[in-house]
PDB file of N, CA and C in Angstrom:
ATOM      1  N   MET A   1      94.359  92.244 107.158  1.00 93.00           N
ATOM      2  CA  MET A   1      95.157  93.012 106.235  1.00 93.00           C
ATOM      3  C   MET A   1      94.942  92.458 104.834  1.00 93.00           C
ATOM      4  N   LEU A   2      94.849  93.364 103.882  1.00 94.00           N
ATOM      5  CA  LEU A   2      94.846  92.987 102.472  1.00 94.00           C
ATOM      6  C   LEU A   2      96.232  93.248 101.929  1.00 94.00           C
ATOM      7  N   LYS A   3      96.767  92.288 101.210  1.00 95.00           N
ATOM      8  CA  LYS A   3      98.098  92.466 100.641  1.00 95.00           C
ATOM      9  C   LYS A   3      98.153  91.819  99.266  1.00 95.00           C
ATOM     10  N   LEU A   4      98.651  92.588  98.295  1.00 94.00           N
ATOM     11  CA  LEU A   4      98.840  92.088  96.943  1.00 94.00           C
ATOM     12  C   LEU A   4     100.300  91.702  96.800  1.00 94.00           C
ATOM     13  N   GLU A   5     100.518  90.427  96.491  1.00 90.00           N
ATOM     14  CA  GLU A   5     101.882  89.919  96.396  1.00 90.00           C
ATOM     15  C   GLU A   5     101.948  88.900  95.266  1.00 90.00           C
ATOM     16  N   ASN A   6     102.846  89.119  94.341  1.00 88.00           N
ATOM     17  CA  ASN A   6     103.001  88.223  93.186  1.00 88.00           C
ATOM     18  C   ASN A   6     101.693  88.037  92.422  1.00 88.00           C
ATOM     19  N   GLY A   7     100.921  89.107  92.304  1.00 87.00           N
ATOM     20  CA  GLY A   7      99.678  89.062  91.545  1.00 87.00           C
ATOM     21  C   GLY A   7      98.495  88.461  92.273  1.00 87.00           C
ATOM     22  N   ALA A   8      98.680  88.017  93.505  1.00 91.00           N
ATOM     23  CA  ALA A   8      97.592  87.417  94.283  1.00 91.00           C
ATOM     24  C   ALA A   8      97.209  88.340  95.436  1.00 91.00           C
ATOM     25  N   LEU A   9      95.920  88.601  95.564  1.00 94.00           N
ATOM     26  CA  LEU A   9      95.416  89.402  96.670  1.00 94.00           C
ATOM     27  C   LEU A   9      95.101  88.457  97.823  1.00 94.00           C
ATOM     28  N   THR A  10      95.715  88.700  98.952  1.00 95.00           N
ATOM     29  CA  THR A  10      95.522  87.820 100.101  1.00 95.00           C
ATOM     30  C   THR A  10      94.949  88.585 101.282  1.00 95.00           C
ATOM     31  N   VAL A  11      94.169  87.881 102.080  1.00 95.00           N
ATOM     32  CA  VAL A  11      93.682  88.388 103.355  1.00 95.00           C
ATOM     33  C   VAL A  11      94.545  87.721 104.407  1.00 95.00           C
ATOM     34  N   ARG A  12      95.181  88.542 105.226  1.00 94.00           N
ATOM     35  CA  ARG A  12      96.116  88.019 106.225  1.00 94.00           C
ATOM     36  C   ARG A  12      95.738  88.471 107.624  1.00 94.00           C
ATOM     37  N   LYS A  13      96.167  87.680 108.570  1.00 91.00           N
ATOM     38  CA  LYS A  13      95.948  87.982 109.985  1.00 91.00           C
ATOM     39  C   LYS A  13      97.293  87.860 110.685  1.00 91.00           C
ATOM     40  N   THR A  14      97.584  88.793 111.570  1.00 85.00           N
ATOM     41  CA  THR A  14      98.801  88.707 112.367  1.00 85.00           C
ATOM     42  C   THR A  14      98.472  87.920 113.630  1.00 85.00           C
ATOM     43  N   ASN A  15      99.229  86.845 113.863  1.00 79.00           N
ATOM     44  CA  ASN A  15      98.942  86.005 115.026  1.00 79.00           C
ATOM     45  C   ASN A  15      99.685  86.507 116.265  1.00 79.00           C
ATOM     46  N   GLU A  16      99.571  85.774 117.339  1.00 82.00           N
ATOM     47  CA  GLU A  16     100.166  86.183 118.614  1.00 82.00           C
ATOM     48  C   GLU A  16     101.685  86.269 118.563  1.00 82.00           C
ATOM     49  N   GLN A  17     102.314  85.530 117.649  1.00 85.00           N
ATOM     50  CA  GLN A  17     103.770  85.571 117.499  1.00 85.00           C
ATOM     51  C   GLN A  17     104.194  86.675 116.525  1.00 85.00           C
ATOM     52  N   LEU A  18     103.217  87.504 116.119  1.00 84.00           N
ATOM     53  CA  LEU A  18     103.443  88.631 115.206  1.00 84.00           C
ATOM     54  C   LEU A  18     103.916  88.203 113.824  1.00 84.00           C
ATOM     55  N   THR A  19     103.518  87.008 113.413  1.00 86.00           N
ATOM     56  CA  THR A  19     103.775  86.579 112.044  1.00 86.00           C
ATOM     57  C   THR A  19     102.448  86.587 111.294  1.00 86.00           C
ATOM     58  N   GLU A  20     102.521  86.811 109.986  1.00 85.00           N
ATOM     59  CA  GLU A  20     101.314  86.886 109.175  1.00 85.00           C
ATOM     60  C   GLU A  20     100.865  85.497 108.736  1.00 85.00           C
ATOM     61  N   GLU A  21      99.578  85.264 108.857  1.00 89.00           N
ATOM     62  CA  GLU A  21      98.969  84.008 108.438  1.00 89.00           C
ATOM     63  C   GLU A  21      97.989  84.331 107.309  1.00 89.00           C
ATOM     64  N   ILE A  22      98.100  83.649 106.173  1.00 91.00           N
ATOM     65  CA  ILE A  22      97.194  83.883 105.052  1.00 91.00           C
ATOM     66  C   ILE A  22      95.892  83.141 105.317  1.00 91.00           C
ATOM     67  N   LEU A  23      94.788  83.900 105.344  1.00 92.00           N
ATOM     68  CA  LEU A  23      93.473  83.313 105.577  1.00 92.00           C
ATOM     69  C   LEU A  23      92.757  83.000 104.273  1.00 92.00           C
ATOM     70  N   LEU A  24      92.886  83.881 103.288  1.00 92.00           N
ATOM     71  CA  LEU A  24      92.214  83.731 102.001  1.00 92.00           C
ATOM     72  C   LEU A  24      93.098  84.259 100.888  1.00 92.00           C
ATOM     73  N   THR A  25      92.970  83.662  99.725  1.00 94.00           N
ATOM     74  CA  THR A  25      93.580  84.203  98.516  1.00 94.00           C
ATOM     75  C   THR A  25      92.437  84.487  97.559  1.00 94.00           C
ATOM     76  N   LEU A  26      92.364  85.729  97.084  1.00 90.00           N
ATOM     77  CA  LEU A  26      91.255  86.166  96.246  1.00 90.00           C
ATOM     78  C   LEU A  26      91.715  86.368  94.814  1.00 90.00           C
ATOM     79  N   ASP A  27      90.880  85.966  93.875  1.00 87.00           N
ATOM     80  CA  ASP A  27      91.171  86.135  92.457  1.00 87.00           C
ATOM     81  C   ASP A  27      90.385  87.341  91.952  1.00 87.00           C
ATOM     82  N   LEU A  28      90.965  88.528  92.117  1.00 86.00           N
ATOM     83  CA  LEU A  28      90.309  89.772  91.729  1.00 86.00           C
ATOM     84  C   LEU A  28      91.253  90.623  90.903  1.00 86.00           C
ATOM     85  N   GLU A  29      90.679  91.374  89.973  1.00 88.00           N
ATOM     86  CA  GLU A  29      91.463  92.385  89.277  1.00 88.00           C
ATOM     87  C   GLU A  29      91.189  93.709  89.965  1.00 88.00           C
ATOM     88  N   LEU A  30      92.240  94.364  90.415  1.00 91.00           N
ATOM     89  CA  LEU A  30      92.102  95.623  91.130  1.00 91.00           C
ATOM     90  C   LEU A  30      92.391  96.801  90.218  1.00 91.00           C
ATOM     91  N   PRO A  31      91.709  97.931  90.449  1.00 92.00           N
ATOM     92  CA  PRO A  31      92.103  99.160  89.762  1.00 92.00           C
ATOM     93  C   PRO A  31      93.546  99.492  90.139  1.00 92.00           C
ATOM     94  N   ALA A  32      94.249 100.208  89.278  1.00 92.00           N
ATOM     95  CA  ALA A  32      95.677 100.484  89.485  1.00 92.00           C
ATOM     96  C   ALA A  32      95.959 101.137  90.831  1.00 92.00           C
ATOM     97  N   ASP A  33      95.150 102.121  91.232  1.00 93.00           N
ATOM     98  CA  ASP A  33      95.410 102.805  92.502  1.00 93.00           C
ATOM     99  C   ASP A  33      95.214 101.873  93.696  1.00 93.00           C
ATOM    100  N   ALA A  34      94.209 101.008  93.635  1.00 93.00           N
ATOM    101  CA  ALA A  34      93.978 100.049  94.720  1.00 93.00           C
ATOM    102  C   ALA A  34      95.088  99.011  94.762  1.00 93.00           C
ATOM    103  N   ALA A  35      95.597  98.621  93.598  1.00 94.00           N
ATOM    104  CA  ALA A  35      96.691  97.644  93.551  1.00 94.00           C
ATOM    105  C   ALA A  35      97.930  98.198  94.243  1.00 94.00           C
ATOM    106  N   VAL A  36      98.228  99.474  94.004  1.00 94.00           N
ATOM    107  CA  VAL A  36      99.391 100.100  94.650  1.00 94.00           C
ATOM    108  C   VAL A  36      99.206 100.108  96.163  1.00 94.00           C
ATOM    109  N   GLU A  37      98.006 100.460  96.624  1.00 93.00           N
ATOM    110  CA  GLU A  37      97.729 100.464  98.066  1.00 93.00           C
ATOM    111  C   GLU A  37      97.892  99.070  98.659  1.00 93.00           C
ATOM    112  N   CYS A  38      97.383  98.072  97.964  1.00 94.00           N
ATOM    113  CA  CYS A  38      97.416  96.707  98.490  1.00 94.00           C
ATOM    114  C   CYS A  38      98.814  96.099  98.436  1.00 94.00           C
ATOM    115  N   GLU A  39      99.647  96.558  97.522  1.00 94.00           N
ATOM    116  CA  GLU A  39     101.032  96.074  97.504  1.00 94.00           C
ATOM    117  C   GLU A  39     101.741  96.464  98.791  1.00 94.00           C
ATOM    118  N   ALA A  40     101.421  97.640  99.308  1.00 92.00           N
ATOM    119  CA  ALA A  40     102.009  98.086 100.573  1.00 92.00           C
ATOM    120  C   ALA A  40     101.351  97.387 101.756  1.00 92.00           C
ATOM    121  N   GLY A  41     100.114  96.941 101.564  1.00 93.00           N
ATOM    122  CA  GLY A  41      99.356  96.297 102.633  1.00 93.00           C
ATOM    123  C   GLY A  41      98.393  97.282 103.268  1.00 93.00           C
ATOM    124  N   LEU A  42      97.136  96.903 103.342  1.00 94.00           N
ATOM    125  CA  LEU A  42      96.101  97.735 103.955  1.00 94.00           C
ATOM    126  C   LEU A  42      95.564  97.024 105.190  1.00 94.00           C
ATOM    127  N   ALA A  43      95.639  97.691 106.322  1.00 93.00           N
ATOM    128  CA  ALA A  43      95.165  97.100 107.574  1.00 93.00           C
ATOM    129  C   ALA A  43      93.684  97.408 107.782  1.00 93.00           C
ATOM    130  N   PHE A  44      92.943  96.424 108.254  1.00 95.00           N
ATOM    131  CA  PHE A  44      91.527  96.559 108.568  1.00 95.00           C
ATOM    132  C   PHE A  44      91.278  95.937 109.931  1.00 95.00           C
ATOM    133  N   ASP A  45      90.185  96.371 110.576  1.00 92.00           N
ATOM    134  CA  ASP A  45      89.841  95.839 111.892  1.00 92.00           C
ATOM    135  C   ASP A  45      89.057  94.536 111.828  1.00 92.00           C
ATOM    136  N   SER A  46      88.382  94.303 110.694  1.00 93.00           N
ATOM    137  CA  SER A  46      87.544  93.105 110.612  1.00 93.00           C
ATOM    138  C   SER A  46      87.394  92.656 109.164  1.00 93.00           C
ATOM    139  N   MET A  47      86.915  91.428 108.999  1.00 92.00           N
ATOM    140  CA  MET A  47      86.622  90.911 107.663  1.00 92.00           C
ATOM    141  C   MET A  47      85.492  91.717 107.032  1.00 92.00           C
ATOM    142  N   GLU A  48      84.579  92.188 107.843  1.00 96.00           N
ATOM    143  CA  GLU A  48      83.486  93.017 107.329  1.00 96.00           C
ATOM    144  C   GLU A  48      84.035  94.302 106.709  1.00 96.00           C
ATOM    145  N   ASP A  49      85.019  94.913 107.357  1.00 96.00           N
ATOM    146  CA  ASP A  49      85.636  96.124 106.812  1.00 96.00           C
ATOM    147  C   ASP A  49      86.331  95.841 105.482  1.00 96.00           C
ATOM    148  N   ILE A  50      86.964  94.684 105.372  1.00 95.00           N
ATOM    149  CA  ILE A  50      87.612  94.292 104.111  1.00 95.00           C
ATOM    150  C   ILE A  50      86.553  94.135 103.029  1.00 95.00           C
ATOM    151  N   ASN A  51      85.443  93.493 103.369  1.00 94.00           N
ATOM    152  CA  ASN A  51      84.359  93.291 102.416  1.00 94.00           C
ATOM    153  C   ASN A  51      83.796  94.626 101.926  1.00 94.00           C
ATOM    154  N   VAL A  52      83.587  95.564 102.828  1.00 95.00           N
ATOM    155  CA  VAL A  52      83.083  96.890 102.457  1.00 95.00           C
ATOM    156  C   VAL A  52      84.064  97.575 101.512  1.00 95.00           C
ATOM    157  N   TYR A  53      85.350  97.487 101.800  1.00 95.00           N
ATOM    158  CA  TYR A  53      86.373  98.083 100.933  1.00 95.00           C
ATOM    159  C   TYR A  53      86.317  97.467  99.536  1.00 95.00           C
ATOM    160  N   LEU A  54      86.280  96.146  99.460  1.00 93.00           N
ATOM    161  CA  LEU A  54      86.262  95.468  98.163  1.00 93.00           C
ATOM    162  C   LEU A  54      84.981  95.773  97.390  1.00 93.00           C
ATOM    163  N   GLU A  55      83.847  95.836  98.077  1.00 92.00           N
ATOM    164  CA  GLU A  55      82.595  96.189  97.406  1.00 92.00           C
ATOM    165  C   GLU A  55      82.651  97.611  96.873  1.00 92.00           C
ATOM    166  N   GLY A  56      83.327  98.500  97.581  1.00 93.00           N
ATOM    167  CA  GLY A  56      83.470  99.883  97.140  1.00 93.00           C
ATOM    168  C   GLY A  56      84.290 100.013  95.875  1.00 93.00           C
ATOM    169  N   LEU A  57      85.156  99.061  95.616  1.00 87.00           N
ATOM    170  CA  LEU A  57      85.964  99.097  94.396  1.00 87.00           C
ATOM    171  C   LEU A  57      85.114  98.827  93.166  1.00 87.00           C
ATOM    172  N   ASP A  58      84.030  98.078  93.335  1.00 75.00           N
ATOM    173  CA  ASP A  58      83.150  97.733  92.219  1.00 75.00           C
ATOM    174  C   ASP A  58      82.278  98.900  91.780  1.00 75.00           C
ATOM    175  N   SER A  59      82.032  99.843  92.677  1.00 65.00           N
ATOM    176  CA  SER A  59      81.111 100.930  92.332  1.00 65.00           C
ATOM    177  C   SER A  59      81.800 102.118  91.721  1.00 65.00           C
TER     178      SER A  59
END
């Protein structure tokens, strides 16, 4: 999951106890529409899917 919280974009994983674990904190400036989406949290199936999404923001 990608989640924007307090200005920091984080990659999170839900563990077996259904709590979120922060795997990475990214220092990126997001376009306004992507920031709104990430504030709500965007679920992905893999880190590769997250990478594809982030690369798509650059183009």
